[in-house]
Coordinates of C-alpha atoms and ligand atoms in Angstrom, one line a residue:
X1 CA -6.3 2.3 -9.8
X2 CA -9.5 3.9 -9.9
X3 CA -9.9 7.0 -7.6
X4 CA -13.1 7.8 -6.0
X5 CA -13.2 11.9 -6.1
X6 CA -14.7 14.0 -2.9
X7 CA -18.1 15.1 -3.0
X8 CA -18.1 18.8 -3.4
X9 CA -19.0 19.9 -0.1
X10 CA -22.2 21.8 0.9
X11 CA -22.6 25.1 0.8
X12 CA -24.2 28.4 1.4
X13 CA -26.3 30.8 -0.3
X14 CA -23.4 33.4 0.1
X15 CA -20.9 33.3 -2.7
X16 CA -17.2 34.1 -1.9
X17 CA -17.8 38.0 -3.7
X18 CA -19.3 39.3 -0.4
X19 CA -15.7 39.0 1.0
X20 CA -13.1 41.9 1.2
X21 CA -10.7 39.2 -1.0
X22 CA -8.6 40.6 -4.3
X23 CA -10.3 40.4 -7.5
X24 CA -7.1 37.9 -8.3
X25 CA -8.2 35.3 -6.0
X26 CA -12.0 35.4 -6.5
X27 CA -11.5 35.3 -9.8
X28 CA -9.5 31.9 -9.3
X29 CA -12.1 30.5 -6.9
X30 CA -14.3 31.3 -10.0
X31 CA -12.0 28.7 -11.7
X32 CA -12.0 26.4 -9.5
X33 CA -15.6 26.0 -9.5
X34 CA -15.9 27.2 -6.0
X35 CA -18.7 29.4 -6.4
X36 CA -20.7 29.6 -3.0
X37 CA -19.1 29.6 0.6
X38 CA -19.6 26.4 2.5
X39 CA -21.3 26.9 6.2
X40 CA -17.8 26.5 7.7
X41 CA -16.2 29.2 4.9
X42 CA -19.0 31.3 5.5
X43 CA -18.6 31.8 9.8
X44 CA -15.1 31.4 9.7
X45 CA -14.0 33.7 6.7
X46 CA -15.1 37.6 7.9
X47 CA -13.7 37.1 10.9
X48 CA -10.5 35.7 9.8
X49 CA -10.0 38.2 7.0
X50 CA -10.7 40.9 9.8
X51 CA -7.8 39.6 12.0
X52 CA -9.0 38.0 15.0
X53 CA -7.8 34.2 16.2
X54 CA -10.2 31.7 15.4
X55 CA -11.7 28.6 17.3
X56 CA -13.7 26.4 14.7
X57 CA -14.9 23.0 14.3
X58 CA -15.2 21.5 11.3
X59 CA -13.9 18.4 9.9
X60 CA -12.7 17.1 6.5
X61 CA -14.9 17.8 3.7
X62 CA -16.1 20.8 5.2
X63 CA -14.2 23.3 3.1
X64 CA -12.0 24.2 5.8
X65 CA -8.9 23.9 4.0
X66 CA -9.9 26.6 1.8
X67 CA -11.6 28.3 4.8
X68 CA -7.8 28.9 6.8
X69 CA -6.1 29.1 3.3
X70 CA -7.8 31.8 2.2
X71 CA -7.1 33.7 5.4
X72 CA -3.6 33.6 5.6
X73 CA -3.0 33.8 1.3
X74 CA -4.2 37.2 1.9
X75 CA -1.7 38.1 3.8
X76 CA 1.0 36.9 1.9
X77 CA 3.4 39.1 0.2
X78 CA 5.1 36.8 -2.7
X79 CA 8.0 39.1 -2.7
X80 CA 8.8 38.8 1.1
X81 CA 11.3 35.7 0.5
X82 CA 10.3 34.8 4.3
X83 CA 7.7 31.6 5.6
X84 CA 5.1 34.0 6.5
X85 CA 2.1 31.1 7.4
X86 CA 2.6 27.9 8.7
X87 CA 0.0 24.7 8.9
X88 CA 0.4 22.1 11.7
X89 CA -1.2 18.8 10.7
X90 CA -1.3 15.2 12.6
X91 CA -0.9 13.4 9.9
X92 CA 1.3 13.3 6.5
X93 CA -1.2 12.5 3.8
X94 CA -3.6 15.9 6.0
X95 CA -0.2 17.9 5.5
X96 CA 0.0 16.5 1.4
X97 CA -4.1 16.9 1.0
X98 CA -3.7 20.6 2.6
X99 CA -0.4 21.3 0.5
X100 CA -2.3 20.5 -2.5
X101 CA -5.5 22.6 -1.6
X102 CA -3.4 25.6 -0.9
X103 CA -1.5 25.2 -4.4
X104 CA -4.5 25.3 -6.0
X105 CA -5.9 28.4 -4.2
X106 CA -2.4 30.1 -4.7
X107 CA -3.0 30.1 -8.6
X108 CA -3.3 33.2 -8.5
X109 CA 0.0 34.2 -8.0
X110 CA 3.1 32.9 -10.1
X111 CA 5.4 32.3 -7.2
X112 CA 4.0 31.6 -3.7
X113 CA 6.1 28.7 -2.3
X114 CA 4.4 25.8 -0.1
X115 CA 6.6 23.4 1.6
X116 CA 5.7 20.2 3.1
X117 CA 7.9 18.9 6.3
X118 CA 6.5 15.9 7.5
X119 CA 8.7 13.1 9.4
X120 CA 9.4 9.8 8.1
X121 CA 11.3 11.6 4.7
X122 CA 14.4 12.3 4.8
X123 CA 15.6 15.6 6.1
X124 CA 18.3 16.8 3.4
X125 CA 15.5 17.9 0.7
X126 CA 13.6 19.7 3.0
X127 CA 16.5 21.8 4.3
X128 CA 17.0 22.5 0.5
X129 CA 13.5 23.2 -0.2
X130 CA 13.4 25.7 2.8
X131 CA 16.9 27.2 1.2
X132 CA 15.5 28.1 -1.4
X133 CA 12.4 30.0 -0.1
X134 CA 9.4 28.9 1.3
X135 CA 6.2 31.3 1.8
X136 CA 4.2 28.9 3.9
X137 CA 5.2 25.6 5.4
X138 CA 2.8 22.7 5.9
X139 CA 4.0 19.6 8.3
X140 CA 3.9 17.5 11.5
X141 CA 4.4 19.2 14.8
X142 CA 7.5 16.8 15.2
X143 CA 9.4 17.4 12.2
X144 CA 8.2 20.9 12.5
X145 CA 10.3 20.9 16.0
X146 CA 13.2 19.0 14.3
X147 CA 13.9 22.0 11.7
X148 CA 13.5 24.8 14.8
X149 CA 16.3 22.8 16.4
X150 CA 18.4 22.7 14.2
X151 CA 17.8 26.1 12.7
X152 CA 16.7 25.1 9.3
X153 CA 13.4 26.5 10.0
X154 CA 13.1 30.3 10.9
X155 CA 9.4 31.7 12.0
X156 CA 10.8 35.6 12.4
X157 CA 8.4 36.6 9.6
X158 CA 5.5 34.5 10.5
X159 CA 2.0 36.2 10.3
X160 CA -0.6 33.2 10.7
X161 CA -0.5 30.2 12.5
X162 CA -3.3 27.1 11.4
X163 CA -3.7 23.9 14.0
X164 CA -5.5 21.9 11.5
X165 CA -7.5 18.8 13.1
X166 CA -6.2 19.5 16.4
X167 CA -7.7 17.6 18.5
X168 CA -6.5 14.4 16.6
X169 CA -3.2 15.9 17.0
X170 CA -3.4 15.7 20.9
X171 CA -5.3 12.2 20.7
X172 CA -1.8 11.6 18.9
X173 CA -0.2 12.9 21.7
X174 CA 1.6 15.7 19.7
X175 CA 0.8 18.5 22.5
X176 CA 4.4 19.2 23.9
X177 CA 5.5 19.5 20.1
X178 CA 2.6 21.8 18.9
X179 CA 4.0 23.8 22.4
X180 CA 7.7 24.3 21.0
X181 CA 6.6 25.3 17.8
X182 CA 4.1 27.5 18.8
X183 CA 6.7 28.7 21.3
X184 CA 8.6 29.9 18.6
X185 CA 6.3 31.9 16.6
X186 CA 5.9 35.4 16.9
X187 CA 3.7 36.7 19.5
X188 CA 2.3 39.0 17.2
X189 CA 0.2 36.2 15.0
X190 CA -2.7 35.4 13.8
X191 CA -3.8 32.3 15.4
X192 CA -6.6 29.7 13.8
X193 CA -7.8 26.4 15.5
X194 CA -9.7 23.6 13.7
X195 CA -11.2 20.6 15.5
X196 CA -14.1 18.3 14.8
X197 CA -14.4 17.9 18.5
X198 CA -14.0 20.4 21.7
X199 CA -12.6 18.0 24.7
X200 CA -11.0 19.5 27.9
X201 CA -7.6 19.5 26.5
X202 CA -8.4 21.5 23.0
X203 CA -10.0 24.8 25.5
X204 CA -6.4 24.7 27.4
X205 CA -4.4 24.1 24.0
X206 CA -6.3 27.6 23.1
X207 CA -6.0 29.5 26.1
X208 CA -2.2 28.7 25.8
X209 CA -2.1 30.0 22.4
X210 CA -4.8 31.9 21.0
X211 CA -5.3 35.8 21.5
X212 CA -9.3 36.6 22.5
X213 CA -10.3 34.1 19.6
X214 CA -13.6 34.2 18.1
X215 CA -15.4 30.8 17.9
X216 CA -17.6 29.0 15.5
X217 CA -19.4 25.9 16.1
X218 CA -21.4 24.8 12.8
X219 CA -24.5 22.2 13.6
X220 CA -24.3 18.9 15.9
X221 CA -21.0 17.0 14.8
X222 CA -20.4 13.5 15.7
X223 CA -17.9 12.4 18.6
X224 CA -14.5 12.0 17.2
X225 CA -12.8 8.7 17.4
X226 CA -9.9 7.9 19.7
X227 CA -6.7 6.4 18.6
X228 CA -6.4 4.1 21.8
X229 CA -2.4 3.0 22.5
X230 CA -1.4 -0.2 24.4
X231 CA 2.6 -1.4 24.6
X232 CA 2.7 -5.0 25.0
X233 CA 5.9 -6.1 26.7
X234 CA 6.9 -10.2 24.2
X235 CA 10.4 -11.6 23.8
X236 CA 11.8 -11.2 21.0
X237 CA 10.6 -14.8 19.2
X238 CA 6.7 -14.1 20.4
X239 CA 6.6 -11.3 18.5
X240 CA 4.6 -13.1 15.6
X241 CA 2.6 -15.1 17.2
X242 CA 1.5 -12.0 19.3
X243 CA 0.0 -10.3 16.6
X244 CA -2.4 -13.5 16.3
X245 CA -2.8 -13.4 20.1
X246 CA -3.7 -9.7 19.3
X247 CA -6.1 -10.2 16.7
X248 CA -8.3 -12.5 17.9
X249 CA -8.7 -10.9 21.1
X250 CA -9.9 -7.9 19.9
X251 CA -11.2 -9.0 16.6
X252 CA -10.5 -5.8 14.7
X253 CA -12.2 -5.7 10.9
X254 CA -9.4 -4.2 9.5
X255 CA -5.4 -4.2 10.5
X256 CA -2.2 -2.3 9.2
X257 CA 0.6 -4.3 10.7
X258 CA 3.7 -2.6 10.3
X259 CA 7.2 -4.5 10.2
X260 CA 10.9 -3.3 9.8
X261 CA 11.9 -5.1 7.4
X262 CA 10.4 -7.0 4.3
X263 CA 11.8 -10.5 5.9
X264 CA 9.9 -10.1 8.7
X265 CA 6.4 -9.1 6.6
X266 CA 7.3 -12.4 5.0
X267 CA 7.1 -14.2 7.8
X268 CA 4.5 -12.5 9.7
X269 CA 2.5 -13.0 6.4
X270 CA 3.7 -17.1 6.7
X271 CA 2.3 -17.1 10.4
X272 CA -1.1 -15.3 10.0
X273 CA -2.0 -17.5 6.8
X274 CA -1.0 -20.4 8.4
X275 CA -3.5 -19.4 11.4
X276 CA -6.5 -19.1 8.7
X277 CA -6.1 -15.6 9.2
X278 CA -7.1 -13.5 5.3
X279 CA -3.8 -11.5 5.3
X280 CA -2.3 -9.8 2.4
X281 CA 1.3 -8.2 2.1
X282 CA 2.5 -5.4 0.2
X283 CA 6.1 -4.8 -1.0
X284 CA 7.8 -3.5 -3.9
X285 CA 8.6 -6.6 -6.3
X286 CA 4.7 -6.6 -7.2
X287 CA 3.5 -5.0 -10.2
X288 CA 1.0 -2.3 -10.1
X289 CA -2.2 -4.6 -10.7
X290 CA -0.8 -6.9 -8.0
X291 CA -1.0 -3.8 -5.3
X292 CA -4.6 -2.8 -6.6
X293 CA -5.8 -5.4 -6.0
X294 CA -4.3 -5.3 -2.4
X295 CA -5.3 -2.3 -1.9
X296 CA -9.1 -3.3 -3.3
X297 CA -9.7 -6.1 -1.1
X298 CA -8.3 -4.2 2.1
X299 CA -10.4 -1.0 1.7
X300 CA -13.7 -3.0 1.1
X301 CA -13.1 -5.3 4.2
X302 CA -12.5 -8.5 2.7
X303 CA -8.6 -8.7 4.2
X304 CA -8.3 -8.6 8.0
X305 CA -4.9 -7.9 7.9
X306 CA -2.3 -6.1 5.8
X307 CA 1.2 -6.5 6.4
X308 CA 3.7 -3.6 5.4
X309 CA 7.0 -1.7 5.8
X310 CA 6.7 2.4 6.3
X311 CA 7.7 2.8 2.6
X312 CA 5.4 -0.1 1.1
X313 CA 2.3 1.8 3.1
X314 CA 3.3 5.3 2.1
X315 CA 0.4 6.9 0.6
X316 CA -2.0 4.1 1.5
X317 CA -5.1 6.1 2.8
X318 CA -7.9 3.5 4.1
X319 CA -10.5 5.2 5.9
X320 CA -11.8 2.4 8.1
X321 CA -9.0 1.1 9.9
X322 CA -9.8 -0.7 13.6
X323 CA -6.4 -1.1 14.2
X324 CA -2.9 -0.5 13.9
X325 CA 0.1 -3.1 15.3
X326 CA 3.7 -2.3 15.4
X327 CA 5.3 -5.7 15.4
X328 CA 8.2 -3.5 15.7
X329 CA 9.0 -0.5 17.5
X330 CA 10.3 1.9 14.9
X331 CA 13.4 4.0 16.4
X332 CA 11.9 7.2 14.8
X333 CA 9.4 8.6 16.9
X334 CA 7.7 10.9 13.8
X335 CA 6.9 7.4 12.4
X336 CA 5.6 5.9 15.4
X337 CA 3.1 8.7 15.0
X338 CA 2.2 8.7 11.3
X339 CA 1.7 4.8 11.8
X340 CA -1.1 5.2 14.4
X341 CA -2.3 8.0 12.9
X342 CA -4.0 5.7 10.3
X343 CA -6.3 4.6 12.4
X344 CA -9.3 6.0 14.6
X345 CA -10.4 8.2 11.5
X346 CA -13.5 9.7 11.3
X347 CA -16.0 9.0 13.9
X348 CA -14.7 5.5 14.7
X349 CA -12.2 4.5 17.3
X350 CA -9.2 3.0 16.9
X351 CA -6.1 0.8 18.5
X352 CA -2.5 1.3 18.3
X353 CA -1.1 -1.3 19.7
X354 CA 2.7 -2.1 20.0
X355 CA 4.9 -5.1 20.9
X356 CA 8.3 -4.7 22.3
X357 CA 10.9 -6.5 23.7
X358 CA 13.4 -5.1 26.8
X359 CA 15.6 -3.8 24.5
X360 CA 12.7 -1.8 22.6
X361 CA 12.4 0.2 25.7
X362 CA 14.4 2.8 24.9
X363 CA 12.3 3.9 21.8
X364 CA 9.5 3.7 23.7
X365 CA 11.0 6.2 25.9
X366 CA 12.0 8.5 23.3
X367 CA 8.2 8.0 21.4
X368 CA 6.5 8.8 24.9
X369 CA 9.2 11.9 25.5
X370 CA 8.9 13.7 22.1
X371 CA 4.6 13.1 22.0
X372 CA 4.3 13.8 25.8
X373 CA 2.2 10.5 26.1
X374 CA 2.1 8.2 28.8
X375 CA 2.4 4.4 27.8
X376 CA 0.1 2.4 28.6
X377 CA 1.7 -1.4 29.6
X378 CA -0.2 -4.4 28.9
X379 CA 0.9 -8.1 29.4
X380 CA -0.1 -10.7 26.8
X381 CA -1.1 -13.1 29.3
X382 CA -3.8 -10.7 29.9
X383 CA -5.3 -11.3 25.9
X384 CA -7.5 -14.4 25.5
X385 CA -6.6 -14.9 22.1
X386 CA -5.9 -18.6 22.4
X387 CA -9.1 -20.6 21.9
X388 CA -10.8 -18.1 19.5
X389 CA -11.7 -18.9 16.5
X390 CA -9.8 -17.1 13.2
X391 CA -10.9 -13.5 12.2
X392 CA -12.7 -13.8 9.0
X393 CA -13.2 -10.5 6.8
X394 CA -17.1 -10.0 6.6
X395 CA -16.9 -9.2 3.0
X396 CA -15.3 -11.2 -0.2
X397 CA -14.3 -9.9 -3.2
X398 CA -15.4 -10.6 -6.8
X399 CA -13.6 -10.4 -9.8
X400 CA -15.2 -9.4 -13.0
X401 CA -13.5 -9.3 -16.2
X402 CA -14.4 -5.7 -18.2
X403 CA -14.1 -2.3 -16.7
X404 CA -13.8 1.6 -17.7
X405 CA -12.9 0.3 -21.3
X406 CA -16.5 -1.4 -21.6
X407 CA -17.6 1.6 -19.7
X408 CA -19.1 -0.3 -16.8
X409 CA -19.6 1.8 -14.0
X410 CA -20.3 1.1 -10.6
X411 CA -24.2 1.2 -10.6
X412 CA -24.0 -1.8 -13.4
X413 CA -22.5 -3.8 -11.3
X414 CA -24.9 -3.1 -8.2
X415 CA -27.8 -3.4 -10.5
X416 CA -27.7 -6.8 -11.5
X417 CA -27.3 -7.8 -7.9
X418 CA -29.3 -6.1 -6.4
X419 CA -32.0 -6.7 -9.2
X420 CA -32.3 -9.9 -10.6
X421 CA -29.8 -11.7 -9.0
X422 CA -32.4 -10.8 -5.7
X423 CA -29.4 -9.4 -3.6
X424 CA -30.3 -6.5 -1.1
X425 CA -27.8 -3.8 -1.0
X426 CA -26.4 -4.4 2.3
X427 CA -24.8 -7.2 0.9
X428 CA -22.8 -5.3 -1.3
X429 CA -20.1 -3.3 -0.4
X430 CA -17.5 -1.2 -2.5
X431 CA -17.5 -1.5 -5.6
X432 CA -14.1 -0.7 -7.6
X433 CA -14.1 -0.4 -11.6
X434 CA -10.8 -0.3 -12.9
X435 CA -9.6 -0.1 -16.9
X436 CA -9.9 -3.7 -17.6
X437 CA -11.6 -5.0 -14.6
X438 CA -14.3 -4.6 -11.8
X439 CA -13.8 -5.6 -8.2
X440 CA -17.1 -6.2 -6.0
X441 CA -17.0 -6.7 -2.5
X442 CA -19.9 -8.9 -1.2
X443 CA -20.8 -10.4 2.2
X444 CA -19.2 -13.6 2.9
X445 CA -21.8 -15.7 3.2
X446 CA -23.4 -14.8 -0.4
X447 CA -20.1 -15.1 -2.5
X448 CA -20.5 -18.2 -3.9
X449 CA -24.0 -18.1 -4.9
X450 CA -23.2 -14.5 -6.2
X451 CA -20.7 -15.4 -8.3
X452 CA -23.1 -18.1 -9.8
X453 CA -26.0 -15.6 -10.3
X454 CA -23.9 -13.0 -11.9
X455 CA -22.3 -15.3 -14.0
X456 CA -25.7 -16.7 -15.4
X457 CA -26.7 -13.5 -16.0
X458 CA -25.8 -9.9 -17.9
X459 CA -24.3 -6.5 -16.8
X460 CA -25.0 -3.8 -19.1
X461 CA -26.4 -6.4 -21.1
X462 CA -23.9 -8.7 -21.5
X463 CA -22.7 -11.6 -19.9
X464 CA -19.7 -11.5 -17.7
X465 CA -16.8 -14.0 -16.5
X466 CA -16.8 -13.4 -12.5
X467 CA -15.0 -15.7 -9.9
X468 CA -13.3 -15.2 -6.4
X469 CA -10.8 -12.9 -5.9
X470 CA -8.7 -15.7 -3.6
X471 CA -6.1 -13.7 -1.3
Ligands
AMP1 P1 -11.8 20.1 3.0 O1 -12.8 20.0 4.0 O2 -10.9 21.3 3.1 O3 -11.0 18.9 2.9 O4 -12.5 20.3 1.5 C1 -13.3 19.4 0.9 C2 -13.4 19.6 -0.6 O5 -14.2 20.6 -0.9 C3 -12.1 19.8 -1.3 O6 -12.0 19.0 -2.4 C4 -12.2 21.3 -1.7 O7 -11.5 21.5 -2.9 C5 -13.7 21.5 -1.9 N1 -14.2 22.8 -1.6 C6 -13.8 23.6 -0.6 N2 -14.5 24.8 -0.6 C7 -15.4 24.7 -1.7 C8 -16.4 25.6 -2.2 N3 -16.7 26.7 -1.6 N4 -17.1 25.2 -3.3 C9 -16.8 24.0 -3.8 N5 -15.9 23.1 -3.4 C10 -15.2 23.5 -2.3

């Protein structure tokens, strides 16, 4: 599948050489290409290197990553077989992007272990991975609690502690967990908070942690979204034809739906179509051009509603997602958490909503217990979902034959419609090139007629074979 790669961030007139950092790792940020400190990099980093705790907001794409990283590799002795830094993220693919990012800054030394502990994997390799040495751990605040429970986790050595995107972590409801763990670090730390946003609850979650921090606020940021949670109390047989109820009350663009099993995605998959609803389904008998183009026509809006297990929608990262539904209540708690934490990204708002039945309320209990999160109840008969017309996706998508091998690229393919097929550009949406083909997503009410101009007349200068991409 195509990948679309992250802008390089903004950045400063002050290049990383101004820092007291070794020669070894400015010489691989000179590798890496990262020449000049971002704004974030830039306010955060003397400080940091200089020992205080640090307050900062920033969000993703900022160059924090590398602004915290830096900060604590410094530190690090590779020859102290010890977890000397520790990263507490809300969210598993944060904890994989932030593993990677710290891999990369770590170049510089041979052996400097990172070790990701995030919940919904299995426990055994991670207790091996930790056997074996880790210098810095990067996870969830719940799993993170899991392994100081047990004792596979030991924080005796720890020098820095990073709560990355932490107010999204308390929107999670993840504040009693990030409490234990930091609970367990030494009191002689170096503390660093990120957040896009500064509510109420982030200034107490400092003053509870945080020695005399320093702050930095860059420029005007946008209001955070909220990941809204709502428990619907259904017997056990309305559970499917809640999640219609669901959707066309609140009419969200795009859905995750997450079932337990892969029967019950079947059916749930059976149920929506049948309502007229655009669904799609991903499971593990498809082959890898069936999931692209899944995953296309979900990410450019023109699927209201994907059904999945946990393992079929590992790894999925959709930006805009409206809403999440458990059509189960998953008995694991760390997965209840990583579910909703796919939605409400960014600046938008999301809703987690959940259906159980009486005997699903004992993993509510435990969900509410372990995230310290009050749950909201809410009775179906409250939904007017009934007389509402189907959820359609605003956008369609179009199918093109040719792709990377004819070396179409995307601005071809908004060219001709937006030139002489007489298209504006708001009309188009994402466009996806792939090796053999090219994915378009257009509004809905200019498909056909799309398809038609485009098919009459030339990309790159030749003609094309384009039709609907029927879901
Ligand atoms: P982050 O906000 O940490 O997710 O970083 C966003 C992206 O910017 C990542 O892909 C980093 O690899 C990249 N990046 C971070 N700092 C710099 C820099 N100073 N120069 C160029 N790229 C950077």
């Amino acid at each position: 599948m195509s990948e679309s790669t992250a802008a390089a961030p903004e950045t400063t007139g002050q290049s990383f050489s101004e820092l007291p950092l070794s020669p070894k790792i400015q010489a691989n940020l000179q590798q890496l290409g990262y020449l000049k400190m971002t704004p974030i990099q830039a306010a955060s980093l003397p400080l940091t290197l200089a020992g205080h705790d640090l307050i900062a907001q920033a969000k993703t794409g900022s160059g924090k990553t590398a602004a915290f990283s830096l900060a604590l590799l410094t530190k690090l002795n590779p020859r102290r077989f010890a977890v000397q830094a520790m990263v507490l993220c809300p969210t598993r693919e944060l904890a994989d992007q932030v593993t990677q990012e710290i891999r990369r800054l770590a170049r510089f030394e041979d052996n400097i272990k990172v070790v990701t502990l995030c919940g919904g994997a299995t426990m055994r390799p991670q207790i091996t991975s930790l056997e074996h040495g880790a210098h810095i751990v990067v996870g969830t605040p719940g799993r993170i609690m899991d392994h100081l429970e047990r004792g596979t986790l030991k924080l005796d050595a720890l020098d820095t502690l990073v709560l990355d995107e932490a107010d999204r972590m308390l929107d999670m409801g993840f504040n009693d967990s990030i409490a234990y763990v930091a609970q367990h670090c030494p009191p002689q730390r170096q503390t660093l908070l990120f957040s896009a946003t500064y509510p109420e609850t982030i200034d107490k979650l400092a003053r509870r942690f945080l020695r005399r921090p320093q702050e930095v606020k860059l420029a005007e940021q946008h209001e955070h979204g909220k990941i809204r949670q709502r428990f619907y109390e259904v017997k056990h047989e309305e559970r499917l034809e809640a999640v219609a109820t669901l959707l066309k009350h609140y009419r969200p663009v795009s859905t995750l739906a997450f079932c337990n099993t892969k029967q019950q995605c079947r059916d749930l998959l059976d149920l929506l179509r049948a309502q007229g609803f655009h669904a799609l389904t991903l499971n593990g008998d498809m082959d890898q051009r069936e999931r692209d183009q899944v995953l296309i026509q979900f990410a450019n809006r023109s699927c209201s509603v994907l059904v999945a297990t946990d393992v079929a929608a590992r790894g999925l990262d959709i930006t805009q997602l409206e809403a999440v539904i458990n059509v189960d209540v998953t008995p694991d708690p760390e997965i209840y958490i990583h579910r909703i934490g796919r939605t409400g990204r960014g600046d938008e708002d999301g809703w987690a909503f959940s259906l159980c039945s009486p005997n699903d309320h004992r993993r509510v209990a435990t969900i509410a217990e372990m995230t310290g999160m009050e749950p909201e109840w809410h009775t179906l008969g409250s939904l007017q979902g009934g007389n509402k017309s189907p959820l359609l996706p605003p956008m369609v998508t179009l199918q093109m034959l040719g792709g990377r091998k004819e070396k179409i690229r995307p601005g071809d393919v908004l060219g001709a419609l937006t030139g002489e097929a007489g298209f504006s550009k708001e009309q188009v949406g994402k466009i996806t090139v792939t090796d053999q083909t090219t994915y378009v997503a257009v509004a809905r009410d200019i498909a056909r007629e799309a398809v038609r101009k485009l098919s009459a007349g030339k990309v790159k200068g030749k003609t094309v074979k384009v039709r609907v991409l029927e879901d």
